[in-house]
Short mmCIF file of C-alpha atoms in Angstrom, two decimals:
data_model
loop_
_atom_site.label_atom_id
_atom_site.label_comp_id
_atom_site.label_asym_id
_atom_site.label_seq_id
_atom_site.Cartn_x
_atom_site.Cartn_y
_atom_site.Cartn_z
CA MET A 1 57.58 -43.64 -49.69
CA SER A 2 60.73 -45.68 -50.26
CA ARG A 3 63.73 -45.21 -48.01
CA SER A 4 67.33 -46.23 -48.30
CA PRO A 5 68.59 -48.94 -45.92
CA TYR A 6 70.52 -46.18 -44.16
CA ASN A 7 67.37 -44.16 -43.51
CA ARG A 8 65.34 -47.19 -42.43
CA ARG A 9 68.01 -48.17 -39.92
CA ARG A 10 68.21 -44.66 -38.46
CA ILE A 11 64.43 -44.23 -38.26
CA ALA A 12 64.00 -47.67 -36.70
CA LEU A 13 66.50 -46.96 -33.95
CA LEU A 14 65.08 -43.53 -33.20
CA ALA A 15 61.55 -44.86 -33.14
CA PHE A 16 62.19 -47.54 -30.56
CA VAL A 17 64.31 -45.35 -28.31
CA THR A 18 61.41 -42.91 -28.41
CA LEU A 19 58.93 -45.60 -27.38
CA MET A 20 61.25 -46.93 -24.70
CA THR A 21 61.53 -43.56 -22.98
CA ALA A 22 57.77 -43.02 -22.72
CA GLY A 23 57.49 -41.06 -25.89
CA LEU A 24 60.48 -38.76 -25.72
CA SER A 25 64.22 -38.90 -25.41
CA THR A 26 67.36 -36.96 -26.16
CA LEU A 27 67.56 -38.72 -29.48
CA THR A 28 64.44 -37.11 -30.94
CA VAL A 29 66.50 -34.02 -31.70
CA VAL A 30 67.62 -35.70 -34.91
CA ALA A 31 64.17 -36.62 -36.18
CA GLN A 32 63.13 -33.42 -37.91
CA ASP A 33 64.32 -34.31 -41.40
CA ASP A 34 64.27 -38.08 -41.42
CA HIS A 35 61.49 -37.98 -44.01
CA ALA A 36 64.02 -36.71 -46.54
CA GLU A 37 65.87 -39.34 -48.53
CA ALA A 38 69.40 -39.80 -47.30
CA LYS A 39 72.39 -40.59 -49.47
CA GLU A 40 72.01 -44.19 -50.57
CA ALA A 41 74.12 -46.56 -48.55
CA ALA A 42 75.62 -49.70 -49.99
CA PRO A 43 72.92 -52.40 -50.27
CA ALA A 44 73.12 -54.27 -47.00
CA SER A 45 72.06 -57.70 -48.18
CA SER A 46 75.27 -58.52 -50.00
CA SER A 47 77.38 -55.50 -50.88
CA ALA A 48 77.99 -53.68 -47.65
CA THR A 49 81.75 -53.89 -47.22
CA VAL A 50 82.15 -57.06 -45.14
CA SER A 51 85.56 -58.40 -44.22
CA PRO A 52 86.24 -62.12 -44.81
CA GLU A 53 86.49 -62.69 -41.06
CA ALA A 54 83.16 -60.97 -40.44
CA GLN A 55 81.52 -62.91 -43.26
CA LYS A 56 82.44 -66.20 -41.57
CA VAL A 57 80.79 -64.99 -38.35
CA LEU A 58 77.69 -63.83 -40.23
CA ASP A 59 77.40 -67.11 -42.12
CA ALA A 60 77.57 -69.07 -38.86
CA MET A 61 74.90 -66.81 -37.35
CA ALA A 62 72.63 -67.26 -40.38
CA THR A 63 72.93 -71.04 -40.07
CA SER A 64 72.25 -70.97 -36.32
CA TYR A 65 69.15 -68.79 -36.54
CA GLY A 66 67.96 -70.62 -39.65
CA GLN A 67 68.02 -73.94 -37.79
CA LEU A 68 66.32 -72.61 -34.67
CA GLN A 69 63.03 -74.44 -34.07
CA ALA A 70 61.70 -72.86 -30.88
CA ALA A 71 63.06 -70.27 -28.49
CA ARG A 72 62.32 -67.80 -25.75
CA PHE A 73 64.26 -64.55 -25.60
CA SER A 74 64.33 -62.24 -22.62
CA GLY A 75 66.46 -59.22 -21.96
CA THR A 76 66.65 -55.47 -21.60
CA VAL A 77 67.07 -52.45 -23.82
CA SER A 78 68.69 -49.42 -22.27
CA LEU A 79 69.74 -45.90 -23.10
CA ASP A 80 72.64 -44.24 -21.29
CA ALA A 81 73.14 -40.67 -22.49
CA ASP A 82 74.73 -37.43 -21.37
CA VAL A 83 73.87 -34.72 -23.90
CA SER A 84 73.95 -30.96 -23.44
CA GLY A 85 74.32 -31.38 -19.69
CA GLN A 86 71.32 -33.72 -19.42
CA VAL A 87 71.82 -37.26 -18.19
CA GLN A 88 69.29 -39.87 -19.27
CA ALA A 89 69.24 -43.49 -18.15
CA HIS A 90 66.28 -45.59 -19.27
CA SER A 91 65.77 -49.34 -19.31
CA SER A 92 62.94 -51.61 -20.42
CA ASP A 93 62.54 -55.39 -20.19
CA PHE A 94 61.29 -57.49 -23.08
CA GLU A 95 60.04 -61.07 -23.44
CA SER A 96 59.73 -62.89 -26.76
CA SER A 97 58.86 -66.37 -28.00
CA PHE A 98 59.43 -67.96 -31.40
CA ALA A 99 58.44 -71.14 -33.22
CA ALA A 100 59.78 -72.05 -36.65
CA PRO A 101 59.40 -71.04 -39.28
CA SER A 102 57.92 -67.62 -38.44
CA LEU A 103 55.50 -67.64 -35.51
CA PHE A 104 56.46 -65.21 -32.77
CA ARG A 105 55.26 -62.89 -30.06
CA HIS A 106 57.28 -60.03 -28.63
CA GLU A 107 56.31 -57.75 -25.75
CA VAL A 108 57.65 -54.82 -23.79
CA LYS A 109 55.07 -54.67 -21.01
CA GLY A 110 52.80 -51.66 -21.31
CA GLU A 111 54.66 -50.35 -24.37
CA VAL A 112 54.32 -52.65 -27.35
CA VAL A 113 53.11 -56.10 -28.39
CA ALA A 114 54.12 -57.46 -31.79
CA GLY A 115 53.80 -60.83 -33.39
CA ASN A 116 52.98 -63.17 -36.23
CA THR A 117 50.01 -65.48 -35.69
CA GLY A 118 50.69 -67.43 -38.87
CA LYS A 119 47.93 -65.56 -40.65
CA GLU A 120 48.61 -61.99 -39.61
CA ALA A 121 51.57 -59.89 -38.48
CA PHE A 122 50.71 -57.04 -36.11
CA VAL A 123 52.10 -54.30 -33.90
CA TYR A 124 49.95 -52.97 -31.05
CA LEU A 125 50.72 -49.94 -28.85
CA PRO A 126 48.68 -50.28 -25.62
CA LYS A 127 49.12 -46.70 -24.41
CA ARG A 128 47.69 -45.31 -27.62
CA SER A 129 45.32 -48.23 -28.22
CA VAL A 130 46.30 -48.40 -31.90
CA TYR A 131 47.64 -51.17 -34.08
CA VAL A 132 48.77 -52.06 -37.57
CA ALA A 133 48.28 -55.47 -39.14
CA LYS A 134 49.19 -57.25 -42.37
CA PRO A 135 48.25 -60.71 -43.70
CA THR A 136 51.17 -63.14 -43.86
CA GLU A 137 51.83 -66.59 -45.22
CA GLY A 138 53.83 -69.45 -43.78
CA GLY A 139 57.59 -69.75 -44.03
CA LYS A 140 60.42 -67.41 -43.22
CA GLN A 141 59.56 -63.78 -43.78
CA SER A 142 60.95 -61.21 -46.17
CA ARG A 143 61.04 -57.56 -45.09
CA ASP A 144 58.12 -56.78 -47.41
CA ALA A 145 56.01 -59.55 -45.86
CA LEU A 146 55.96 -57.77 -42.48
CA PRO A 147 54.49 -54.37 -41.62
CA GLU A 148 57.20 -51.71 -41.71
CA ALA A 149 56.27 -50.91 -38.11
CA MET A 150 57.28 -54.47 -37.22
CA THR A 151 60.79 -54.30 -38.63
CA ASN A 152 61.14 -50.74 -37.32
CA LEU A 153 60.68 -52.12 -33.81
CA LEU A 154 62.50 -55.43 -33.99
CA SER A 155 65.53 -54.17 -35.88
CA PRO A 156 66.86 -52.01 -33.04
CA GLN A 157 65.23 -53.79 -30.12
CA ASN A 158 65.28 -57.54 -30.76
CA PRO A 159 67.62 -58.25 -33.69
CA ALA A 160 67.99 -61.91 -32.68
CA LEU A 161 64.27 -62.50 -33.12
CA LEU A 162 64.26 -60.62 -36.42
CA MET A 163 67.10 -62.84 -37.66
CA ALA A 164 65.19 -65.97 -36.59
CA VAL A 165 62.06 -65.09 -38.60
CA SER A 166 63.83 -63.64 -41.65
CA LYS A 167 64.46 -65.25 -45.00
CA GLU A 168 67.73 -63.34 -45.10
CA PRO A 169 68.95 -63.18 -41.49
CA VAL A 170 72.24 -61.47 -42.37
CA THR A 171 70.37 -58.65 -44.10
CA ALA A 172 68.14 -58.30 -41.06
CA LEU A 173 71.20 -57.64 -38.91
CA VAL A 174 73.45 -55.51 -41.11
CA GLU A 175 70.98 -53.52 -43.22
CA GLY A 176 71.78 -49.82 -43.04
CA TYR A 177 75.45 -50.29 -42.17
CA THR A 178 78.19 -49.65 -44.71
CA THR A 179 81.07 -51.63 -43.18
CA VAL A 180 81.13 -54.82 -41.14
CA ASP A 181 84.34 -56.16 -39.61
CA THR A 182 85.50 -58.11 -36.60
CA ALA A 183 86.95 -56.52 -33.48
CA PRO A 184 89.02 -58.13 -30.73
CA ASP A 185 87.13 -60.65 -28.62
CA ALA A 186 85.49 -59.24 -25.49
CA ASP A 187 85.00 -60.87 -22.12
CA LEU A 188 81.43 -61.28 -20.88
CA GLU A 189 80.56 -63.30 -17.82
CA GLY A 190 84.06 -64.73 -17.61
CA ARG A 191 84.39 -66.04 -21.16
CA PRO A 192 85.30 -64.55 -24.55
CA PHE A 193 82.71 -63.45 -27.11
CA THR A 194 83.25 -62.74 -30.78
CA VAL A 195 82.63 -59.07 -31.63
CA LEU A 196 81.34 -57.68 -34.92
CA SER A 197 81.94 -53.99 -35.57
CA MET A 198 79.22 -52.48 -37.81
CA LYS A 199 79.42 -48.85 -38.88
CA ASN A 200 77.80 -46.16 -40.95
CA ASP A 201 78.42 -42.43 -40.77
CA THR A 202 76.12 -41.92 -37.77
CA GLU A 203 76.33 -45.17 -35.78
CA HIS A 204 78.88 -47.67 -34.55
CA ALA A 205 77.41 -50.94 -33.28
CA SER A 206 79.34 -53.67 -31.49
CA VAL A 207 77.61 -57.04 -31.70
CA TYR A 208 78.73 -59.61 -29.12
CA VAL A 209 78.25 -63.12 -30.54
CA ASP A 210 78.39 -66.32 -28.52
CA PRO A 211 81.13 -68.42 -30.20
CA GLU A 212 79.37 -71.64 -29.15
CA THR A 213 75.79 -70.92 -30.30
CA HIS A 214 76.64 -68.25 -32.91
CA GLN A 215 73.78 -66.14 -31.55
CA ILE A 216 73.63 -62.56 -30.29
CA ARG A 217 74.36 -61.93 -26.63
CA ARG A 218 74.58 -58.13 -26.65
CA VAL A 219 74.48 -55.17 -29.05
CA VAL A 220 75.91 -51.79 -28.01
CA THR A 221 75.32 -48.88 -30.39
CA ASP A 222 77.21 -45.60 -30.01
CA LEU A 223 74.92 -42.81 -31.23
CA ARG A 224 77.29 -39.94 -30.53
CA PRO A 225 78.12 -39.37 -34.24
CA MET A 226 74.40 -39.17 -35.06
CA LEU A 227 73.71 -36.54 -32.43
CA GLU A 228 76.78 -34.47 -33.20
CA LYS A 229 76.04 -34.53 -36.92
CA ARG A 230 72.59 -33.09 -36.20
CA GLY A 231 73.84 -30.22 -34.07
CA ALA A 232 73.65 -31.54 -30.51
CA ASP A 233 76.41 -30.08 -28.36
CA ALA A 234 78.38 -31.49 -25.40
CA VAL A 235 77.62 -35.12 -26.28
CA LYS A 236 79.61 -36.96 -23.62
CA LYS A 237 77.98 -40.31 -24.29
CA ALA A 238 74.98 -41.81 -26.04
CA LEU A 239 74.92 -45.59 -25.78
CA TYR A 240 71.96 -47.76 -26.73
CA THR A 241 72.22 -51.39 -25.57
CA VAL A 242 70.26 -54.57 -26.24
CA ASP A 243 71.25 -57.19 -23.66
CA TYR A 244 69.95 -60.75 -23.89
CA LYS A 245 69.67 -62.21 -20.41
CA GLN A 246 68.31 -65.55 -21.51
CA VAL A 247 67.82 -67.52 -24.72
CA ALA A 248 66.25 -70.93 -24.21
CA GLY A 249 64.04 -73.28 -26.17
CA SER A 250 62.02 -76.47 -25.83
CA PRO A 251 59.33 -78.28 -27.86
CA ASP A 252 56.65 -76.73 -25.62
CA ASP A 253 57.61 -73.33 -26.95
CA ALA A 254 56.29 -74.32 -30.39
CA ASN A 255 52.64 -74.43 -29.25
CA PRO A 256 50.85 -72.27 -31.87
CA GLU A 257 48.11 -71.19 -29.43
CA GLN A 258 50.51 -68.90 -27.58
CA PHE A 259 50.90 -66.79 -30.71
CA ALA A 260 47.18 -66.02 -31.18
CA TRP A 261 46.16 -62.36 -30.98
CA THR A 262 42.95 -60.38 -31.35
CA ALA A 263 42.78 -56.61 -31.34
CA PRO A 264 41.44 -55.39 -27.96
CA ASP A 265 38.03 -53.75 -27.85
CA GLY A 266 38.29 -50.09 -28.76
CA ALA A 267 41.72 -50.36 -30.40
CA ARG A 268 42.03 -48.43 -33.66
CA ASP A 269 43.43 -49.98 -36.83
CA ILE A 270 45.74 -47.31 -38.26
CA THR A 271 47.44 -49.47 -40.88
CA ASN A 272 46.39 -47.30 -43.83
CA ALA A 273 47.26 -44.04 -42.09
CA MET A 274 50.69 -45.33 -41.12
CA GLN A 275 51.41 -46.51 -44.66
CA GLU A 276 50.65 -43.01 -45.87
CA GLN A 277 52.91 -41.45 -43.22
CA GLY A 278 55.82 -43.86 -43.67
CA GLY A 279 55.16 -46.49 -41.00
CA MET A 280 54.10 -46.44 -37.34
CA GLY A 281 57.68 -46.30 -36.22
CA ALA A 282 58.61 -43.28 -38.34
CA PRO A 283 59.23 -40.12 -36.32
CA GLY A 284 56.15 -37.91 -36.62
CA ALA A 285 53.82 -40.60 -37.94
CA ALA A 286 51.80 -41.06 -34.74
CA ALA A 287 51.44 -37.29 -34.41
CA GLN A 288 50.28 -36.99 -38.02
CA ALA A 289 47.61 -39.58 -37.25
CA MET A 290 46.05 -37.00 -34.86
CA VAL A 291 44.87 -34.85 -37.77
CA GLY A 292 41.07 -34.69 -37.75
CA LYS A 293 40.79 -35.87 -34.14
CA PRO A 294 39.89 -33.84 -31.05
CA ALA A 295 42.94 -32.59 -29.20
CA PRO A 296 43.37 -34.52 -25.93
CA ASP A 297 42.52 -32.34 -22.96
CA PHE A 298 45.28 -31.46 -20.52
CA THR A 299 46.08 -29.10 -17.70
CA LEU A 300 49.70 -28.02 -17.29
CA PRO A 301 51.55 -25.53 -15.14
CA THR A 302 53.05 -22.58 -16.96
CA LEU A 303 56.44 -21.01 -16.49
CA ASP A 304 54.90 -17.83 -15.09
CA GLY A 305 53.17 -19.73 -12.27
CA GLY A 306 49.75 -20.15 -13.84
CA THR A 307 48.09 -23.07 -15.63
CA VAL A 308 46.82 -23.76 -19.11
CA LYS A 309 43.91 -26.08 -19.88
CA MET A 310 43.33 -27.21 -23.44
CA SER A 311 39.55 -27.43 -23.25
CA GLU A 312 39.33 -23.83 -22.04
CA LEU A 313 41.03 -22.58 -25.21
CA LYS A 314 38.11 -23.43 -27.49
CA GLY A 315 37.08 -20.47 -29.57
CA ASN A 316 40.73 -19.80 -30.41
CA VAL A 317 43.06 -21.29 -32.95
CA VAL A 318 45.74 -22.94 -30.81
CA VAL A 319 49.34 -23.51 -31.87
CA LEU A 320 51.04 -26.18 -29.74
CA ASP A 321 54.82 -26.30 -30.15
CA PHE A 322 56.51 -29.30 -28.50
CA TRP A 323 60.16 -28.54 -27.77
CA ALA A 324 63.15 -29.09 -25.49
CA THR A 325 66.14 -26.96 -24.56
CA TRP A 326 68.66 -29.48 -25.93
CA CYS A 327 66.95 -29.59 -29.34
CA GLY A 328 69.01 -27.48 -31.75
CA PRO A 329 66.22 -27.04 -34.36
CA CYS A 330 63.83 -25.99 -31.56
CA ILE A 331 66.16 -23.24 -30.38
CA ILE A 332 66.51 -22.04 -33.98
CA SER A 333 62.75 -21.99 -34.70
CA LEU A 334 61.35 -20.66 -31.41
CA PRO A 335 62.43 -17.00 -31.95
CA GLN A 336 60.33 -16.95 -35.12
CA LEU A 337 57.42 -18.49 -33.23
CA ASN A 338 57.82 -15.90 -30.49
CA ALA A 339 57.67 -13.12 -33.10
CA TYR A 340 54.58 -14.71 -34.62
CA ALA A 341 52.90 -14.89 -31.22
CA ASP A 342 53.64 -11.20 -30.73
CA GLU A 343 52.16 -10.34 -34.13
CA SER A 344 49.06 -12.40 -33.33
CA ASN A 345 48.34 -10.54 -30.09
CA GLY A 346 44.72 -9.40 -30.11
CA LYS A 347 43.61 -12.15 -32.50
CA ALA A 348 41.82 -15.36 -31.58
CA VAL A 349 45.16 -17.21 -31.57
CA LYS A 350 46.91 -18.85 -28.63
CA VAL A 351 50.53 -19.97 -28.99
CA ILE A 352 51.67 -22.51 -26.38
CA ALA A 353 55.27 -23.71 -26.26
CA LEU A 354 55.14 -27.05 -24.42
CA ASN A 355 58.52 -27.91 -23.00
CA VAL A 356 58.79 -31.65 -22.62
CA GLY A 357 60.56 -33.63 -19.94
CA GLU A 358 62.73 -30.93 -18.36
CA PRO A 359 62.86 -29.22 -14.94
CA LYS A 360 61.35 -25.77 -14.56
CA GLN A 361 64.64 -24.12 -13.60
CA GLN A 362 66.37 -25.29 -16.75
CA VAL A 363 63.50 -24.12 -18.97
CA ALA A 364 63.30 -20.77 -17.19
CA LYS A 365 66.99 -20.05 -17.76
CA VAL A 366 66.77 -20.63 -21.51
CA VAL A 367 63.53 -18.69 -21.93
CA GLU A 368 64.92 -15.77 -19.95
CA ASP A 369 68.22 -15.76 -21.84
CA LYS A 370 66.43 -15.85 -25.20
CA LYS A 371 63.83 -13.27 -24.12
CA TRP A 372 60.91 -15.34 -25.35
CA ASN A 373 58.00 -13.52 -23.75
CA ALA A 374 55.22 -13.49 -26.35
CA PHE A 375 54.04 -17.09 -26.09
CA THR A 376 52.94 -19.14 -23.09
CA VAL A 377 55.48 -21.71 -21.91
CA ALA A 378 53.81 -24.83 -20.49
CA LEU A 379 55.75 -27.50 -18.58
CA ASP A 380 55.09 -31.09 -19.64
CA THR A 381 57.66 -32.36 -17.15
CA ASN A 382 56.57 -36.02 -17.23
CA SER A 383 56.08 -36.10 -21.03
CA THR A 384 52.49 -37.29 -20.60
CA VAL A 385 50.90 -34.63 -22.79
CA ALA A 386 53.39 -35.15 -25.59
CA GLU A 387 52.70 -38.86 -25.42
CA SER A 388 48.93 -38.33 -25.58
CA PHE A 389 49.42 -36.34 -28.80
CA GLY A 390 51.68 -39.02 -30.27
CA VAL A 391 54.67 -36.67 -30.39
CA ASN A 392 58.00 -38.45 -30.87
CA ALA A 393 60.02 -35.86 -32.79
CA PHE A 394 61.20 -32.35 -31.98
CA PRO A 395 60.07 -29.79 -32.79
CA THR A 396 56.47 -30.76 -33.53
CA GLN A 397 53.79 -28.13 -34.03
CA MET A 398 50.09 -28.96 -33.88
CA ILE A 399 47.48 -26.45 -35.00
CA VAL A 400 44.09 -26.92 -33.36
CA ASP A 401 40.98 -25.20 -34.73
CA LYS A 402 38.40 -23.22 -32.75
CA GLU A 403 36.38 -26.39 -32.10
CA GLY A 404 39.33 -28.16 -30.53
CA VAL A 405 40.17 -30.44 -33.48
CA VAL A 406 43.74 -31.00 -34.67
CA ARG A 407 43.93 -29.75 -38.26
CA LYS A 408 47.63 -29.50 -39.06
CA VAL A 409 50.82 -31.17 -37.84
CA LEU A 410 54.25 -29.86 -38.76
CA ILE A 411 57.43 -31.76 -37.95
CA GLY A 412 60.76 -29.99 -37.76
CA ALA A 413 62.08 -26.47 -38.23
CA GLY A 414 62.48 -24.25 -41.27
CA GLN A 415 60.92 -21.39 -43.18
CA GLU A 416 58.68 -23.71 -45.17
CA ASN A 417 57.08 -25.06 -41.99
CA HIS A 418 56.62 -21.54 -40.59
CA HIS A 419 54.85 -20.41 -43.75
CA ALA A 420 52.63 -23.51 -43.57
CA LEU A 421 51.78 -22.62 -39.95
CA GLU A 422 50.85 -19.03 -40.85
CA GLN A 423 48.72 -20.16 -43.77
CA ALA A 424 46.90 -22.81 -41.71
CA VAL A 425 46.13 -20.40 -38.87
CA THR A 426 44.88 -17.73 -41.32
CA GLU A 427 42.50 -20.21 -42.93
CA MET A 428 41.17 -21.34 -39.52
CA LEU A 429 40.51 -17.77 -38.46
CA ARG A 430 38.16 -17.15 -41.39
#
């Protein structure tokens, strides 16, 4: 499935924020229709609207990264959000190494390892023990030469590294934005930095560029327009920041042995499945990869004071609905699910609404106000169950057959999805 630069940029950013926050974050509220093609943005490689001043900065950056021979990048990515009364502050450290023209290794400990060995480009997710891989050749890389999962991770999380390995470093930075201009210089660490202002209709990114090295020092992206456009209310702030703490290089960093990688024992190659679903980073793709696999077992407390255990539900068709109170599409779709649960009373059907990442009191207030009393509300407070199912978009519904195997995954809200749910459950009951 082809996507516009606008869509790729939005999906990439959502995907990494999702990974960074252990599988779920405020930002997943916008993921339900990212599989639809958005209005085509101006091609980012050359015809995004770039001011003459910004073009000079971009040209200097392209030269700097193009001449880079070896480097080590370290820094943090962070999310600082206050949406619908919920405050989220998450931070992850990353370490990366690079050797010209295209060898690299990038790691967020425990979350993701990505790299190019010179023969193969790969992305590995340790918590899910899955990876994608694609053969590569020498030289700087085009977007098509790397797995989409690779660019979907590096674009929002390590743009400096992506510029270093890219044939077209400017495209790697500005793809998906419609305007690029300069802003007034900003002071960091007691000295001025050049600032690029990059915008589209859902994001505004400020890129702080070192005027001496012409390399990225910090990127701050304001996601408030994205969330408000998708129906989130009371968005006080939503800032996503990539902060480079150190960029250094020496000849020792060019040792090719450090870039070697072999898939760990037991890791699953899901390259083909992810290509079919739009890339490992695409919201919903990891959940879709669960189809045909046994549902992971879990035990969770329920809102009414009991517990629910997945393995004890065998013999029933189980509908798992992953949701959150701040998710506008969830609040719209759950009344219909509640009515369906009521209609299914007496059948071999269990409807479980798994609230993810929120305190019991907050969930209880919404459920009571909405009078949702036909389905079971389970509390996945630490997001561990959602993560085990690969859920990174809200709402996500998984339909599990009587043998405990995931047979259907539906992402998002809408009448079409509800009809698909009813049809799937009816077929599994036969």
